[in-house]
């Protein structure tokens, strides 16, 4: 059973209190009037019977009859007056109660308006595309310094602290990644110099190749962290781009001999966003599908389309069976299936985290569903570009280093 809203409950309380007060007032008025209006027939008790019928005087019997008639008439008038008081008072109370309930509804709505403002701000922040985005909003409630104003000010203070915390976290990741790039570049230069020296032994060359592979892996990790941090910030570059063009370009770059069969169903799907991030999103999905496609005769399918005002990019692949309860895990940074941490040579667990961050930064969503027989179907939904044009010249995005 759905509970009544706070506004409806307050209105019922206002109306109920007004009705109870009106009933009490009507009852008190009825008692006071009843006590005030005494039977007037009692005033004739002092009438002295006179036995003078011959000269036209009223006899005792006639006086008694007259007293009874007057008393009865006065009692009837008294009862009618009290009944009229109850009836008309009740009708008037009912009408005034209806008006009072209407005013109570308006007053309750006005009193709850600051709460609606607080709720609206909280809902906008909770519905932000990326965690931490939207925390710059403030309620800034004006008015008297009552309990509601104190609640709004406390909420603003909490938002301020959360905003600083999220900004500090992003700056730390970006700064740390930038600082780590320099020693890695220096290490790569020194190793390449040592390996390329004349007279370098085979052991030194093999060691140098191993160190270069480790160094390259660390560089890819740092690039992924930087991309993830940038994806969680507001977009600074916005241009029209067709997801079909991006997917076609990525598949051409990723194509190779001896790999899984790749099918393309690329219909025009224009969006507005950052071409670099959108290419990174597509590349991560395609490489993830190719990397985990270990079955013989496996395949990868990539499709783009527009459905219900959303541009969709779908990447499906064969591969190992993925439990439904484990699907959400693959979108967490540095985690893979069954809670496996990073390790081995299959990547860092950042690919799909970047995909989700980029999708949210563009106001979209990404979902994954296990396929029967193994593999995944990952679907990215982004808002379609307004007044999407028919497919025309392709504008290829900038190529990025991959994870």
Tab-separated table of C-alpha atoms in Angstrom:
chain	number	residue	atom	x	y	z
A	1	UNK	CA	0.000	0.000	0.000
A	2	UNK	CA	1.416	3.324	-1.066
A	3	UNK	CA	1.763	5.828	1.735
A	4	UNK	CA	0.426	9.335	1.407
A	5	UNK	CA	2.861	12.090	0.645
A	6	UNK	CA	4.093	14.357	3.410
A	7	UNK	CA	2.083	17.229	1.964
A	8	UNK	CA	-1.115	15.146	2.043
A	9	UNK	CA	-0.441	14.011	5.612
A	10	UNK	CA	0.187	17.580	6.773
A	11	UNK	CA	-3.018	18.698	5.057
A	12	UNK	CA	-4.976	15.943	6.799
A	13	UNK	CA	-3.479	16.965	10.129
A	14	UNK	CA	-4.373	20.632	9.555
A	15	UNK	CA	-7.890	19.747	8.431
A	16	UNK	CA	-8.412	17.258	11.259
A	17	UNK	CA	-7.311	19.720	13.913
A	18	UNK	CA	-9.536	22.430	12.456
A	19	UNK	CA	-12.531	20.065	12.336
A	20	UNK	CA	-12.029	18.910	15.926
A	21	UNK	CA	-11.709	22.519	17.120
A	22	UNK	CA	-14.860	23.466	15.211
A	23	UNK	CA	-16.837	20.565	16.708
A	24	UNK	CA	-15.715	21.522	20.217
A	25	UNK	CA	-16.701	25.159	19.603
A	26	UNK	CA	-20.093	24.120	18.224
A	27	UNK	CA	-20.714	21.855	21.237
A	28	UNK	CA	-19.803	24.559	23.746
A	29	UNK	CA	-22.045	27.055	21.937
A	30	UNK	CA	-24.923	24.578	21.997
A	31	UNK	CA	-24.605	24.013	25.765
A	32	UNK	CA	-24.374	27.729	26.518
A	33	UNK	CA	-27.432	28.551	24.403
A	34	UNK	CA	-29.375	25.664	25.954
A	35	UNK	CA	-28.661	26.923	29.454
A	36	UNK	CA	-29.403	30.528	28.524
A	37	UNK	CA	-32.778	29.871	26.975
A	38	UNK	CA	-35.009	28.615	29.887
A	39	UNK	CA	-38.624	27.439	29.432
A	40	UNK	CA	-40.629	30.663	29.481
A	41	UNK	CA	-43.751	28.838	30.615
A	42	UNK	CA	-42.362	28.832	34.137
A	43	UNK	CA	-43.066	32.573	34.296
A	44	UNK	CA	-46.801	31.907	34.398
A	45	UNK	CA	-46.657	30.018	37.660
A	46	UNK	CA	-47.375	33.285	39.481
A	47	UNK	CA	-50.680	33.742	37.643
A	48	UNK	CA	-53.428	33.627	40.317
A	49	UNK	CA	-56.581	31.823	39.425
A	50	UNK	CA	-59.608	34.139	39.454
A	51	UNK	CA	-63.105	32.804	39.740
A	52	UNK	CA	-65.040	35.604	38.126
A	53	UNK	CA	-66.541	34.217	34.997
A	54	UNK	CA	-69.572	36.486	34.929
A	55	UNK	CA	-67.759	39.779	34.480
A	56	UNK	CA	-65.287	38.393	31.850
A	57	UNK	CA	-62.407	37.654	34.172
A	58	UNK	CA	-60.195	34.538	33.489
A	59	UNK	CA	-60.978	31.617	35.737
A	60	UNK	CA	-58.347	29.349	37.304
A	61	UNK	CA	-58.882	26.525	34.823
A	62	UNK	CA	-58.570	28.884	31.896
A	63	UNK	CA	-55.309	30.323	33.283
A	64	UNK	CA	-53.877	26.828	33.665
A	65	UNK	CA	-54.807	25.954	30.103
A	66	UNK	CA	-53.278	29.185	28.853
A	67	UNK	CA	-50.059	28.468	30.761
A	68	UNK	CA	-49.799	25.002	29.252
A	69	UNK	CA	-50.363	26.280	25.715
A	70	UNK	CA	-47.756	29.041	26.070
A	71	UNK	CA	-45.262	26.642	27.686
A	72	UNK	CA	-45.692	24.088	24.910
A	73	UNK	CA	-45.250	26.720	22.204
A	74	UNK	CA	-42.144	28.097	23.874
A	75	UNK	CA	-40.643	24.596	24.303
A	76	UNK	CA	-41.196	23.870	20.618
A	77	UNK	CA	-39.598	27.186	19.649
A	78	UNK	CA	-36.656	26.421	21.930
A	79	UNK	CA	-36.135	22.969	20.441
A	80	UNK	CA	-36.354	24.345	16.901
A	81	UNK	CA	-33.770	27.015	17.724
A	82	UNK	CA	-31.335	24.455	19.174
A	83	UNK	CA	-31.880	22.092	16.237
A	84	UNK	CA	-31.330	24.959	13.837
A	85	UNK	CA	-28.133	25.853	15.703
A	86	UNK	CA	-26.811	22.305	15.289
A	87	UNK	CA	-27.901	21.934	11.669
A	88	UNK	CA	-26.769	25.295	10.346
A	89	UNK	CA	-23.651	25.270	12.529
A	90	UNK	CA	-22.730	21.818	11.229
A	91	UNK	CA	-23.217	22.879	7.604
A	92	UNK	CA	-21.186	26.028	8.152
A	93	UNK	CA	-18.471	23.994	9.900
A	94	UNK	CA	-18.341	21.554	6.981
A	95	UNK	CA	-17.992	24.320	4.391
A	96	UNK	CA	-15.350	26.156	6.375
A	97	UNK	CA	-13.504	22.849	6.926
A	98	UNK	CA	-13.324	22.275	3.158
A	99	UNK	CA	-11.931	25.771	2.674
A	100	UNK	CA	-9.493	25.201	5.543
A	101	UNK	CA	-8.282	21.931	3.984
A	102	UNK	CA	-7.677	23.749	0.686
A	103	UNK	CA	-5.702	26.464	2.422
A	104	UNK	CA	-3.873	23.764	4.391
A	105	UNK	CA	-2.836	22.092	1.120
A	106	UNK	CA	-1.454	25.395	-0.184
A	107	UNK	CA	0.301	26.225	3.074
A	108	UNK	CA	1.826	22.720	3.289
A	109	UNK	CA	3.095	23.017	-0.279
A	110	UNK	CA	4.695	26.358	0.438
A	111	UNK	CA	6.228	25.079	3.672
A	112	UNK	CA	7.681	22.035	1.873
A	113	UNK	CA	9.074	24.044	-1.060
A	114	UNK	CA	12.571	24.263	0.476
A	115	UNK	CA	12.560	20.487	0.924
A	116	UNK	CA	11.665	20.073	-2.760
A	117	UNK	CA	14.634	22.288	-3.628
A	118	UNK	CA	16.933	20.151	-1.484
A	119	UNK	CA	15.535	16.950	-3.002
A	120	UNK	CA	15.934	18.265	-6.551
A	121	UNK	CA	19.577	19.166	-5.970
A	122	UNK	CA	20.301	15.779	-4.378
A	123	UNK	CA	18.555	13.972	-7.259
A	124	UNK	CA	20.588	15.857	-9.882
A	125	UNK	CA	23.828	15.011	-8.088
A	126	UNK	CA	22.826	11.365	-7.607
A	127	UNK	CA	21.949	11.111	-11.294
A	128	UNK	CA	25.267	12.562	-12.464
A	129	UNK	CA	26.973	10.628	-15.231
A	130	UNK	CA	30.213	10.190	-13.305
A	131	UNK	CA	30.789	9.783	-9.592
A	132	UNK	CA	31.693	13.147	-8.128
A	133	UNK	CA	30.366	15.161	-11.061
A	134	UNK	CA	27.720	17.673	-10.109
A	135	UNK	CA	29.078	18.176	-6.601
A	136	UNK	CA	29.764	21.806	-7.489
A	137	UNK	CA	26.013	22.478	-7.223
A	138	UNK	CA	24.734	24.136	-4.076
A	139	UNK	CA	21.254	24.621	-2.672
A	140	UNK	CA	21.948	28.157	-1.413
A	141	UNK	CA	18.584	28.282	0.325
A	142	UNK	CA	17.420	31.765	1.273
A	143	UNK	CA	14.934	32.688	3.954
A	144	UNK	CA	14.746	32.677	7.734
A	145	UNK	CA	17.293	30.695	9.706
A	146	UNK	CA	14.920	27.898	10.679
A	147	UNK	CA	15.426	24.121	10.784
A	148	UNK	CA	15.022	23.732	7.016
A	149	UNK	CA	17.605	26.448	6.346
A	150	UNK	CA	19.973	24.707	8.766
A	151	UNK	CA	19.444	21.404	6.912
A	152	UNK	CA	20.182	23.043	3.546
A	153	UNK	CA	23.333	24.728	4.863
A	154	UNK	CA	24.545	21.418	6.311
A	155	UNK	CA	23.895	19.719	2.967
A	156	UNK	CA	25.846	22.442	1.142
A	157	UNK	CA	28.750	21.998	3.544
A	158	UNK	CA	28.742	18.240	2.910
A	159	UNK	CA	28.756	18.823	-0.859
A	160	UNK	CA	31.676	21.207	-0.505
A	161	UNK	CA	33.744	18.617	1.342
A	162	UNK	CA	32.849	15.837	-1.113
A	163	UNK	CA	33.676	18.083	-4.063
A	164	UNK	CA	37.114	18.842	-2.640
A	165	UNK	CA	37.673	15.161	-1.928
A	166	UNK	CA	36.810	14.022	-5.478
A	167	UNK	CA	38.848	16.803	-7.068
A	168	UNK	CA	41.821	15.941	-4.898
A	169	UNK	CA	41.544	12.282	-5.856
A	170	UNK	CA	41.469	13.072	-9.583
A	171	UNK	CA	44.373	15.496	-9.301
A	172	UNK	CA	46.388	12.920	-7.380
A	173	UNK	CA	45.873	10.236	-10.045
A	174	UNK	CA	46.690	12.640	-12.868
A	175	UNK	CA	49.749	14.123	-11.143
A	176	UNK	CA	51.086	10.738	-10.067
A	177	UNK	CA	50.679	9.366	-13.576
A	178	UNK	CA	52.458	12.366	-15.083
A	179	UNK	CA	55.295	12.119	-12.573
A	180	UNK	CA	55.768	8.409	-13.270
A	181	UNK	CA	56.061	8.956	-17.002
A	182	UNK	CA	59.436	10.692	-16.699
A	183	UNK	CA	61.387	7.895	-14.943
A	184	UNK	CA	59.796	5.301	-17.224
A	185	UNK	CA	60.876	7.232	-20.305
A	186	UNK	CA	64.373	7.547	-18.835
A	187	UNK	CA	64.511	3.812	-18.084
A	188	UNK	CA	63.446	2.986	-21.628
A	189	UNK	CA	66.151	5.238	-23.083
A	190	UNK	CA	68.872	3.714	-20.882
A	191	UNK	CA	67.798	0.155	-21.678
A	192	UNK	CA	67.647	0.849	-25.411
A	193	UNK	CA	71.078	2.435	-25.222
A	194	UNK	CA	72.529	-0.562	-23.381
A	195	UNK	CA	70.979	-3.079	-25.779
A	196	UNK	CA	72.059	-1.210	-28.922
A	197	UNK	CA	75.696	-0.798	-27.855
A	198	UNK	CA	78.243	-2.522	-30.060
A	199	UNK	CA	79.557	-5.668	-28.441
A	200	UNK	CA	76.524	-6.162	-26.140
A	201	UNK	CA	76.282	-9.829	-25.135
A	202	UNK	CA	73.272	-12.013	-25.844
A	203	UNK	CA	72.413	-12.100	-22.131
A	204	UNK	CA	72.360	-8.327	-21.998
A	205	UNK	CA	70.134	-8.174	-25.088
A	206	UNK	CA	67.692	-10.729	-23.667
A	207	UNK	CA	67.623	-8.907	-20.331
A	208	UNK	CA	67.102	-5.606	-22.116
A	209	UNK	CA	64.183	-6.991	-24.128
A	210	UNK	CA	62.568	-8.268	-20.936
A	211	UNK	CA	63.058	-4.933	-19.212
A	212	UNK	CA	61.666	-3.082	-22.216
A	213	UNK	CA	58.559	-5.303	-22.145
A	214	UNK	CA	58.063	-4.585	-18.432
A	215	UNK	CA	58.640	-0.878	-19.005
A	216	UNK	CA	56.132	-0.822	-21.875
A	217	UNK	CA	53.584	-2.551	-19.686
A	218	UNK	CA	54.023	0.108	-17.000
A	219	UNK	CA	53.686	2.851	-19.592
A	220	UNK	CA	50.403	1.372	-20.797
A	221	UNK	CA	49.174	1.217	-17.203
A	222	UNK	CA	49.972	4.897	-16.668
A	223	UNK	CA	48.293	5.852	-19.951
A	224	UNK	CA	45.221	3.959	-18.824
A	225	UNK	CA	45.157	5.750	-15.473
A	226	UNK	CA	45.459	9.106	-17.207
A	227	UNK	CA	42.650	8.243	-19.597
A	228	UNK	CA	40.465	7.074	-16.724
A	229	UNK	CA	41.105	10.305	-14.810
A	230	UNK	CA	40.395	12.421	-17.892
A	231	UNK	CA	37.204	10.468	-18.637
A	232	UNK	CA	35.791	11.353	-15.228
A	233	UNK	CA	36.196	15.080	-15.873
A	234	UNK	CA	33.934	17.352	-17.849
A	235	UNK	CA	34.349	17.063	-21.613
A	236	UNK	CA	36.406	19.877	-23.072
A	237	UNK	CA	36.192	18.758	-26.726
A	238	UNK	CA	32.821	18.228	-28.375
A	239	UNK	CA	32.334	17.457	-32.047
A	240	UNK	CA	29.978	15.426	-34.192
A	241	UNK	CA	31.242	11.945	-34.850
A	242	UNK	CA	29.745	8.765	-36.292
A	243	UNK	CA	30.236	5.651	-34.175
A	244	UNK	CA	30.171	3.604	-37.375
A	245	UNK	CA	33.247	5.476	-38.647
A	246	UNK	CA	35.025	4.998	-35.329
A	247	UNK	CA	34.236	1.279	-35.183
A	248	UNK	CA	35.274	0.771	-38.807
A	249	UNK	CA	38.596	2.522	-38.222
A	250	UNK	CA	39.308	0.581	-35.020
A	251	UNK	CA	38.542	-2.749	-36.673
A	252	UNK	CA	40.862	-1.890	-39.569
A	253	UNK	CA	43.654	-1.111	-37.118
A	254	UNK	CA	43.026	-4.234	-35.017
A	255	UNK	CA	42.622	-6.626	-37.940
A	256	UNK	CA	45.117	-9.447	-38.181
A	257	UNK	CA	45.613	-12.851	-39.733
A	258	UNK	CA	44.768	-15.995	-37.829
A	259	UNK	CA	42.527	-14.303	-35.261
A	260	UNK	CA	38.815	-14.742	-34.631
A	261	UNK	CA	36.404	-13.923	-37.429
A	262	UNK	CA	35.137	-10.357	-37.208
A	263	UNK	CA	31.733	-9.299	-38.521
A	264	UNK	CA	30.575	-5.712	-38.958
A	265	UNK	CA	27.055	-4.334	-39.020
A	266	UNK	CA	27.758	-0.620	-38.999
A	267	UNK	CA	24.764	1.654	-39.470
A	268	UNK	CA	25.128	5.451	-39.056
A	269	UNK	CA	24.993	6.475	-35.389
A	270	UNK	CA	26.069	10.081	-34.833
A	271	UNK	CA	26.865	11.462	-31.413
A	272	UNK	CA	28.417	14.618	-29.988
A	273	UNK	CA	31.520	14.112	-27.898
A	274	UNK	CA	35.274	13.790	-27.660
A	275	UNK	CA	36.596	11.788	-30.658
A	276	UNK	CA	39.717	10.674	-28.781
A	277	UNK	CA	37.754	9.255	-25.853
A	278	UNK	CA	35.164	7.636	-28.122
A	279	UNK	CA	37.886	5.895	-30.106
A	280	UNK	CA	39.442	4.729	-26.865
A	281	UNK	CA	36.078	3.343	-25.773
A	282	UNK	CA	35.663	1.421	-29.032
A	283	UNK	CA	39.255	0.188	-29.055
A	284	UNK	CA	39.013	-1.147	-25.507
A	285	UNK	CA	35.821	-3.047	-26.325
A	286	UNK	CA	37.243	-4.573	-29.500
A	287	UNK	CA	40.570	-5.516	-27.909
A	288	UNK	CA	38.796	-6.971	-24.892
A	289	UNK	CA	36.633	-9.111	-27.210
A	290	UNK	CA	39.675	-10.280	-29.185
A	291	UNK	CA	41.856	-10.933	-26.138
A	292	UNK	CA	39.354	-13.171	-24.376
A	293	UNK	CA	38.307	-15.026	-27.519
A	294	UNK	CA	40.191	-18.244	-26.839
A	295	UNK	CA	37.749	-20.713	-28.375
A	296	UNK	CA	38.601	-22.357	-31.712
A	297	UNK	CA	36.413	-20.926	-34.435
A	298	UNK	CA	35.506	-17.947	-32.289
A	299	UNK	CA	34.145	-14.723	-33.635
A	300	UNK	CA	33.664	-11.065	-32.739
A	301	UNK	CA	30.678	-9.021	-33.857
A	302	UNK	CA	30.607	-5.226	-33.886
A	303	UNK	CA	27.475	-3.258	-34.695
A	304	UNK	CA	26.252	0.319	-34.551
A	305	UNK	CA	22.693	1.607	-34.869
A	306	UNK	CA	20.232	4.202	-33.581
A	307	UNK	CA	17.411	2.990	-31.356
A	308	UNK	CA	14.837	5.221	-29.654
A	309	UNK	CA	17.017	8.313	-29.899
A	310	UNK	CA	20.142	6.552	-28.618
A	311	UNK	CA	23.233	5.754	-30.669
A	312	UNK	CA	24.296	2.222	-29.751
A	313	UNK	CA	27.585	0.391	-30.128
A	314	UNK	CA	27.373	-3.358	-29.550
A	315	UNK	CA	30.387	-5.663	-29.311
A	316	UNK	CA	29.725	-9.380	-28.857
A	317	UNK	CA	32.191	-12.228	-28.773
A	318	UNK	CA	32.616	-15.895	-28.044
A	319	UNK	CA	34.811	-16.892	-25.139
A	320	UNK	CA	34.730	-18.380	-21.647
A	321	UNK	CA	31.436	-18.661	-19.778
A	322	UNK	CA	30.804	-15.567	-17.655
A	323	UNK	CA	28.530	-15.939	-14.601
A	324	UNK	CA	25.783	-13.324	-14.519
A	325	UNK	CA	26.662	-12.337	-10.946
A	326	UNK	CA	30.263	-11.650	-12.011
A	327	UNK	CA	29.487	-9.273	-14.892
A	328	UNK	CA	29.548	-6.085	-12.842
A	329	UNK	CA	32.999	-6.961	-11.502
A	330	UNK	CA	34.678	-6.487	-14.870
A	331	UNK	CA	33.773	-2.776	-14.855
A	332	UNK	CA	35.722	-2.126	-11.646
A	333	UNK	CA	39.311	-0.842	-11.985
A	334	UNK	CA	42.069	-3.442	-11.629
A	335	UNK	CA	39.619	-6.317	-11.346
A	336	UNK	CA	38.616	-9.104	-13.674
A	337	UNK	CA	36.295	-12.093	-13.472
A	338	UNK	CA	35.755	-13.852	-10.126
A	339	UNK	CA	37.434	-10.972	-8.277
A	340	UNK	CA	40.807	-11.729	-9.880
A	341	UNK	CA	43.299	-8.925	-9.346
A	342	UNK	CA	45.685	-7.662	-11.992
A	343	UNK	CA	48.437	-9.958	-13.035
A	344	UNK	CA	49.602	-12.057	-15.883
A	345	UNK	CA	49.712	-10.833	-19.425
A	346	UNK	CA	46.035	-10.206	-20.122
A	347	UNK	CA	45.893	-6.550	-19.193
A	348	UNK	CA	45.389	-4.433	-16.118
A	349	UNK	CA	41.640	-4.555	-15.679
A	350	UNK	CA	41.261	-0.909	-16.727
A	351	UNK	CA	39.775	-1.406	-20.187
A	352	UNK	CA	36.102	-1.708	-19.308
A	353	UNK	CA	36.474	0.781	-16.446
A	354	UNK	CA	37.550	3.347	-19.034
A	355	UNK	CA	34.650	2.311	-21.278
A	356	UNK	CA	32.128	2.985	-18.514
A	357	UNK	CA	33.784	6.281	-17.533
A	358	UNK	CA	33.796	7.526	-21.131
A	359	UNK	CA	30.172	6.477	-21.656
A	360	UNK	CA	29.051	8.281	-18.522
A	361	UNK	CA	31.046	11.369	-19.445
A	362	UNK	CA	28.998	11.498	-22.667
A	363	UNK	CA	25.687	11.062	-20.826
A	364	UNK	CA	25.350	7.406	-21.798
A	365	UNK	CA	25.445	3.954	-20.266
A	366	UNK	CA	27.226	0.658	-20.833
A	367	UNK	CA	25.839	-2.768	-19.998
A	368	UNK	CA	27.163	-6.311	-20.399
A	369	UNK	CA	25.268	-9.577	-20.677
A	370	UNK	CA	26.660	-13.109	-20.782
A	371	UNK	CA	26.125	-15.059	-24.002
A	372	UNK	CA	24.806	-18.584	-24.003
A	373	UNK	CA	27.769	-20.835	-24.592
A	374	UNK	CA	30.302	-18.267	-23.423
A	375	UNK	CA	31.385	-14.749	-24.131
A	376	UNK	CA	29.807	-11.360	-23.597
A	377	UNK	CA	27.539	-8.862	-25.300
A	378	UNK	CA	28.553	-5.325	-24.333
A	379	UNK	CA	26.235	-2.491	-25.361
A	380	UNK	CA	27.080	1.213	-25.155
A	381	UNK	CA	24.210	3.707	-25.426
A	382	UNK	CA	24.977	7.382	-26.087
A	383	UNK	CA	22.579	10.253	-26.805
A	384	UNK	CA	22.107	10.675	-30.535
A	385	UNK	CA	23.408	13.914	-32.006
A	386	UNK	CA	20.625	16.450	-32.631
A	387	UNK	CA	19.616	16.726	-36.281
A	388	UNK	CA	21.827	13.779	-37.158
A	389	UNK	CA	22.963	14.083	-40.765
A	390	UNK	CA	23.020	11.178	-43.237
A	391	UNK	CA	26.316	9.293	-43.512
A	392	UNK	CA	28.919	11.269	-45.369
A	393	UNK	CA	32.612	11.887	-45.227
A	394	UNK	CA	34.379	10.027	-42.467
A	395	UNK	CA	36.411	11.931	-39.935
A	396	UNK	CA	38.835	9.527	-38.287
A	397	UNK	CA	39.727	10.155	-34.663
A	398	UNK	CA	43.206	10.543	-33.338
A	399	UNK	CA	44.950	7.250	-32.608
A	400	UNK	CA	45.751	6.557	-28.973
A	401	UNK	CA	48.156	4.158	-27.280
A	402	UNK	CA	46.120	1.098	-26.260
A	403	UNK	CA	45.823	-0.856	-23.042
